Short mmCIF file of C-alpha atoms in Angstrom, two decimals:
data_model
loop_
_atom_site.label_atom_id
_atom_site.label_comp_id
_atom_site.label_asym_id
_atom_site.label_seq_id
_atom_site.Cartn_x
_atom_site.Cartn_y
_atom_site.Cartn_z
CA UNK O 1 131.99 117.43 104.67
CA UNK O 2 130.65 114.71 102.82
CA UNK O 3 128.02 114.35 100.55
CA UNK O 4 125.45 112.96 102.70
CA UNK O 5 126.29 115.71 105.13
CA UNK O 6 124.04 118.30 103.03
CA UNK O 7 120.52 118.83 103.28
CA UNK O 8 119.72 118.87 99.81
CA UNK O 9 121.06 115.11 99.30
CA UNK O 10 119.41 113.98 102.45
CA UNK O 11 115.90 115.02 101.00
CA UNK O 12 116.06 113.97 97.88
CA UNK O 13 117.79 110.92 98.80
CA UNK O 14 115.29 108.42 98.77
CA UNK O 15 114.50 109.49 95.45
CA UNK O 16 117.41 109.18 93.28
CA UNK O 17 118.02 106.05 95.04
CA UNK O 18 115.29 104.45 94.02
CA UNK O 19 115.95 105.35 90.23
CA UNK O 20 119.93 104.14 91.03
CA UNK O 21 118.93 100.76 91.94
CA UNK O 22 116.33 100.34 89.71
CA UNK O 23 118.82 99.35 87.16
CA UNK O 24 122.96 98.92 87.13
CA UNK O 25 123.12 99.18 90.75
CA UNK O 26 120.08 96.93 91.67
CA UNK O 27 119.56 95.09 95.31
CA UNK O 28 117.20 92.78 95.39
CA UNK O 29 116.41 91.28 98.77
CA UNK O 30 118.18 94.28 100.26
CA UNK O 31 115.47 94.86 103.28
CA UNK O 32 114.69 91.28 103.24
CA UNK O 33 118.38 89.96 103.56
CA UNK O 34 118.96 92.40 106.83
CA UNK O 35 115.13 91.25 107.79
CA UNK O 36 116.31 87.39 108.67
CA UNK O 37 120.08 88.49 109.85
CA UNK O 38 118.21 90.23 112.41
CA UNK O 39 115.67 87.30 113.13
CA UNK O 40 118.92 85.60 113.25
CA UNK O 41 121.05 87.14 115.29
CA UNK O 42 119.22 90.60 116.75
CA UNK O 43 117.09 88.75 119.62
CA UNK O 44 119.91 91.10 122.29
CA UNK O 45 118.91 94.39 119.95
CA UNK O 46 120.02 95.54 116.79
CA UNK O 47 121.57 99.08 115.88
CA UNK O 48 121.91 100.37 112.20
CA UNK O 49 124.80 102.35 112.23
CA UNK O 50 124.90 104.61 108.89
CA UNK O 51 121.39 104.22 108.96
CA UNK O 52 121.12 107.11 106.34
CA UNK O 53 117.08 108.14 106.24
CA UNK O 54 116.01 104.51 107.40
CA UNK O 55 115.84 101.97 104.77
CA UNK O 56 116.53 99.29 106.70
CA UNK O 57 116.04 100.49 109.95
CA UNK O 58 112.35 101.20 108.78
CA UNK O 59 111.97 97.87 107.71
CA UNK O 60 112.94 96.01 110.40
CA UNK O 61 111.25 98.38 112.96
CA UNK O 62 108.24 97.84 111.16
CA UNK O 63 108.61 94.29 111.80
CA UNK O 64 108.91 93.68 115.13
CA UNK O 65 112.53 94.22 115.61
CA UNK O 66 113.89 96.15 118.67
CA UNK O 67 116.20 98.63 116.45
CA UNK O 68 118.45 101.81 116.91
CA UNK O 69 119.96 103.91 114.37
CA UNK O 70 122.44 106.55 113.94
CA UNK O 71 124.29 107.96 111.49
CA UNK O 72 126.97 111.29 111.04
CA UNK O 73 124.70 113.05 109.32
CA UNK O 74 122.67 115.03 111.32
CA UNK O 75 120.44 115.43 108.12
CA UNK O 76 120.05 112.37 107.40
CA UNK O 77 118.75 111.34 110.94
CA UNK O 78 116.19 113.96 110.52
CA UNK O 79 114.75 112.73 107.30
CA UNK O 80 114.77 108.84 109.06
CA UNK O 81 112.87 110.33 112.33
CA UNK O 82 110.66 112.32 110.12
CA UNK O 83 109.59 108.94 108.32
CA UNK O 84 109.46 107.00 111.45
CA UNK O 85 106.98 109.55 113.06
CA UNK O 86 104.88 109.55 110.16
CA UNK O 87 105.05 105.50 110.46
CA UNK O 88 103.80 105.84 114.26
CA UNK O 89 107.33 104.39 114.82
CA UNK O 90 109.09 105.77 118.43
CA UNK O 91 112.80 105.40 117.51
CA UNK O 92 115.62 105.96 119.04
CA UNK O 93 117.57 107.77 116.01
CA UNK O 94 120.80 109.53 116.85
CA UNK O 95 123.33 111.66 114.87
CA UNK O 96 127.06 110.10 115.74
CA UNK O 97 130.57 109.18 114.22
CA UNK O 98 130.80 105.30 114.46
CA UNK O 99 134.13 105.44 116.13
CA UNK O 100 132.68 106.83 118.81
CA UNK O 101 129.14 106.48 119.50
CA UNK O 102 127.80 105.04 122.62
CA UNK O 103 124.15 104.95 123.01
CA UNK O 104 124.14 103.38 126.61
CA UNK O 105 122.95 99.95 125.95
CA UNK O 106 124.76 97.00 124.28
CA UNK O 107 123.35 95.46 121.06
CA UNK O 108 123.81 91.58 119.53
CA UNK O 109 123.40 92.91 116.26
CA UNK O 110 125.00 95.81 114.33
CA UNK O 111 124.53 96.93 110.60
CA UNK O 112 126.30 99.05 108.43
CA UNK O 113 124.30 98.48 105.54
CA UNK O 114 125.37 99.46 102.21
CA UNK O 115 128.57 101.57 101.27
CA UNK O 116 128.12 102.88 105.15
CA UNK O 117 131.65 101.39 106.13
CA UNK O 118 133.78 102.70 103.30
CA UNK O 119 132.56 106.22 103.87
CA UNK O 120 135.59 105.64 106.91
CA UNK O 121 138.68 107.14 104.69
CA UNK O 122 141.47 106.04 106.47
CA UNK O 123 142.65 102.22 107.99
CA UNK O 124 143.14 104.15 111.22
CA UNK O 125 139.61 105.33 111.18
CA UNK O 126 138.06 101.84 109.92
CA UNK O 127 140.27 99.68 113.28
CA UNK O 128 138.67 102.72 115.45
CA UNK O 129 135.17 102.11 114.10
CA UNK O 130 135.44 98.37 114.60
CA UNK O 131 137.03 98.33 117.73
CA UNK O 132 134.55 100.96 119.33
CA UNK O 133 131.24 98.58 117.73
CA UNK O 134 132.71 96.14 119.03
CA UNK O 135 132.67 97.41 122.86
CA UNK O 136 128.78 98.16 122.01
CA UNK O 137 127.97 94.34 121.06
CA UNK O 138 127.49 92.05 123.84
CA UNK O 139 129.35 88.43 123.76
CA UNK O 140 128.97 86.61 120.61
CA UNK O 141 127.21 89.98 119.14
CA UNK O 142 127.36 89.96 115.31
CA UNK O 143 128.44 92.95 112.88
CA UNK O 144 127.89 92.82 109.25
CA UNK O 145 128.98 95.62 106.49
CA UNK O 146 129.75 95.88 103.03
CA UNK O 147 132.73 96.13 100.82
CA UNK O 148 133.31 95.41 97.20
CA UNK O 149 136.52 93.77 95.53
CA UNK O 150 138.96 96.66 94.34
CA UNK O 151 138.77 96.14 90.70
CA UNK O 152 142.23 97.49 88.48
CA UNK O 153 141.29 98.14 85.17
CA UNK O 154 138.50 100.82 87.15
CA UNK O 155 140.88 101.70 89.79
CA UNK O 156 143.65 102.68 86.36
CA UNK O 157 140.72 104.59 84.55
CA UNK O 158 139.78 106.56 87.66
CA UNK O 159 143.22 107.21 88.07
CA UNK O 160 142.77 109.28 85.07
CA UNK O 161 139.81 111.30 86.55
CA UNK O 162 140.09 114.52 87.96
CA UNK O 163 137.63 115.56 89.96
CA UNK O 164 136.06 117.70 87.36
CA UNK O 165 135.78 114.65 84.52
CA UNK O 166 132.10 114.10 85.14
CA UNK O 167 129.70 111.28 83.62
CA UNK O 168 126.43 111.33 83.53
CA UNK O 169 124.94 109.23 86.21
CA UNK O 170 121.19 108.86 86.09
CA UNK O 171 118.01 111.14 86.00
CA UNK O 172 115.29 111.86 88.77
CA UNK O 173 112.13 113.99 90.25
CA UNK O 174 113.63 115.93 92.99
CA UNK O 175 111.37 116.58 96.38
CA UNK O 176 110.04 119.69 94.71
CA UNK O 177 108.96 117.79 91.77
CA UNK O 178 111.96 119.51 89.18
CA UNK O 179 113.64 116.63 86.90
CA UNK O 180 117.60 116.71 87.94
CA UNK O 181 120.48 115.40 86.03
CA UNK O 182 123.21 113.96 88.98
CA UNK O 183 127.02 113.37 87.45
CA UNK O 184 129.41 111.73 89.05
CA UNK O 185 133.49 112.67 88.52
CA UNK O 186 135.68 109.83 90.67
CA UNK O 187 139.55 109.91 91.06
CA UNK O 188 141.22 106.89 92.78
CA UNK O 189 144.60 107.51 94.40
CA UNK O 190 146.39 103.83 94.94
CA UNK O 191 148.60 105.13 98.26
CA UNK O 192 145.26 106.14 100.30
CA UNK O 193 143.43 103.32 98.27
CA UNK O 194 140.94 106.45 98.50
CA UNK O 195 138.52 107.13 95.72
CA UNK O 196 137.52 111.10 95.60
CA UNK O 197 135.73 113.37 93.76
CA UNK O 198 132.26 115.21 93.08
CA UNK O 199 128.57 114.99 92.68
CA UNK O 200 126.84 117.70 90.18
CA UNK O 201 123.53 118.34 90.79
CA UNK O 202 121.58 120.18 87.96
CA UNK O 203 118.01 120.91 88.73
CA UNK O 204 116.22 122.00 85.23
CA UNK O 205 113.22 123.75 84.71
CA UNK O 206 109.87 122.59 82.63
CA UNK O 207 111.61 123.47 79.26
CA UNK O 208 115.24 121.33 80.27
CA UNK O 209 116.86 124.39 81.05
CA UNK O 210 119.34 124.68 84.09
CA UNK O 211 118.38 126.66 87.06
CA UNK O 212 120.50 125.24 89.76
CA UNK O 213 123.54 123.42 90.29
CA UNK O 214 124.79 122.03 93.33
CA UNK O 215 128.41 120.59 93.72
CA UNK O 216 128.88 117.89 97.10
CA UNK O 217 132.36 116.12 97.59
CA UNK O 218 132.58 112.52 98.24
CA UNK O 219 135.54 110.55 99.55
CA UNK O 220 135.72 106.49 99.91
CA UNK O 221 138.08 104.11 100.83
CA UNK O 222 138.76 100.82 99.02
CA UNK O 223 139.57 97.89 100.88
CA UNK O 224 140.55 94.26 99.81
CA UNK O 225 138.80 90.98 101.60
CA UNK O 226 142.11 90.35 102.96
CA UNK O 227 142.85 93.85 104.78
CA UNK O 228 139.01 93.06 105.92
CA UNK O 229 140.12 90.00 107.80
CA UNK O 230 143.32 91.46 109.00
CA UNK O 231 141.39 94.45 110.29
CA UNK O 232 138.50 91.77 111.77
CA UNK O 233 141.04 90.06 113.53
CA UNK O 234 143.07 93.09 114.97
CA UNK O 235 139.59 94.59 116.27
CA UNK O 236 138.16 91.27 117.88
CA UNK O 237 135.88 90.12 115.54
CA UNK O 238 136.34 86.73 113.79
CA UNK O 239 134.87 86.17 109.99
CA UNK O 240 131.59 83.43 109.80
CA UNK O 241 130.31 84.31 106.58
CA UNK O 242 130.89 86.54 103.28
CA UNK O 243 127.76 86.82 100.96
CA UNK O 244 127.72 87.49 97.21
CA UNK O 245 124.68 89.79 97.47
CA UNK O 246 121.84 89.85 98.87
CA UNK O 247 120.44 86.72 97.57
CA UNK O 248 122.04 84.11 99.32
CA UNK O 249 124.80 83.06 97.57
CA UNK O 250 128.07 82.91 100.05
CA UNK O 251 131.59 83.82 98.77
CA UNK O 252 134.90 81.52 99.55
CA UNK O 253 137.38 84.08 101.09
CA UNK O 254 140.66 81.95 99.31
CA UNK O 255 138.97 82.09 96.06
CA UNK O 256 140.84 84.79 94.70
CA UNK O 257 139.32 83.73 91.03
CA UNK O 258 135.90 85.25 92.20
CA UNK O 259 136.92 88.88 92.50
CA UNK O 260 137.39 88.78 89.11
CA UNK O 261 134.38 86.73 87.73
CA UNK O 262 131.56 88.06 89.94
CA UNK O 263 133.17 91.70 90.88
CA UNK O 264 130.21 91.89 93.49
CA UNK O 265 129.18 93.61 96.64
CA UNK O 266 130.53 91.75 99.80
CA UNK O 267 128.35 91.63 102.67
CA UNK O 268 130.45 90.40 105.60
CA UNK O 269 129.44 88.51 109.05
CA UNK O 270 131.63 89.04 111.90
CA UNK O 271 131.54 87.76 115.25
CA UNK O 272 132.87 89.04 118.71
CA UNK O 273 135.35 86.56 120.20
#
């Protein structure tokens, strides 16, 4: 399992997530940037696969656009269909692996929004994943998912890591209104290019003391812009675009120099050819 598998981090997942990109991690124009790539390019339907509990597949439903989502989590779904009932929303919101799901219609649009693709921990998994969306996009359909540049000097200090070596991460209100602590303890192994570790939960009482603590495995695979666009070519899909966040500002694939000065999340456009 993973740790979005678990029910606990489904519930509260909305909530630490706000507090995580209030700060270091933040994404501003996140909705907004999915908002006109589906104005763009969703007019055939637009599923969000990883959809997690609906952050963007929310949005966009609330805006007029003809959305799916599914994710592996089972839990996850639950949470999204829970907030898309209470929204007066009528989704169709399915638990499936993205290798393999097939929801019976064909989309021109598919996001994996966030870290949603690098949850796939293997190369073999991530050319199965991209060669089954692309049999659910019709001609010309467009996919777009994230990656970030593998960076060395983290990749040599989380080789150092074991999965017990936890930092402190950031602080929260859980769903039953307890303050927990979340750590996070990474390893990177350079063969699988897979990072791996733990999340600590500790939930803490009125007076700080501990009175829970939950431990959920997570496993990620790095993956450089160039394996990206040997994988996007293998799998049908040609490369339009790269974007430097979700504020506009488009990346040049050959510029190797930029991994290094912007070390930024990578938002990639493919197409269907």
């Amino acid at each position: 399992m993973d740790l979005h598998d678990f029910k606990d981090v489904a519930e509260n997942y909305d909530r630490y997530l706000e507090v995580m990109y209030a700060d270091v991690d933040k994404h501003e124009n996140f909705q907004e940037f999915y908002l006109n790539l589906a104005r763009e390019y969703g007019k055939g339907g637009v599923v969000d696969i990883a959809c997690g509990t609906g952050a963007v597949l929310l949005y966009l439903a609330a805006r007029g656009i003809n959305i799916d989502g599914t994710d592996l989590s089972d839990e996850m779904c639950k949470v999204a269909k829970s907030k898309a009932s209470s929204m007066g929303l009528n989704l169709n919101i399915f638990p499936s692996d993205m290798t393999v799901f097939d929801s019976g219609r064909k989309y021109s649009l598919a996001i994996i929004a966030r870290s949603g693709f690098m949850h796939l921990p293997t190369q073999e998994l991530q050319i199965a994943a991209l060669k089954n969306i692309n049999k659910q996009l019709l001609p010309g359909g467009i996919l777009t998912f994230n990656t970030f540049d593998p960076w060395p000097p983290m990749q040599a200090e989380q080789m150092r890591c074991s999965p017990s070596d936890y930092s402190f991460r950031l602080e929260y209100v859980n769903k039953d209104g307890y303050r927990e602590k979340i750590y996070n303890a990474i390893s990177y192994n350079p063969l699988s290019q897979q990072m791996f570790g733990n999340w600590k939960f500790e939930t803490l009482d009125d007076k700080g003391n501990i009175i829970d603590v939950r431990i959920r495995p997570l496993l990620m695979r790095q993956t450089s812009r160039y394996e990206i666009k040997l994988l996007a070519n293998l799998c049908g899909f040609e490369v339009v675009d790269i974007y430097r966040g979700y504020n506009g500002d488009k990346e040049d694939l050959n510029d190797i120099s930029s991994a290094e000065k912007y070390r930024s999340n990578l938002i990639w456009i493919l197409k269907k050819v």
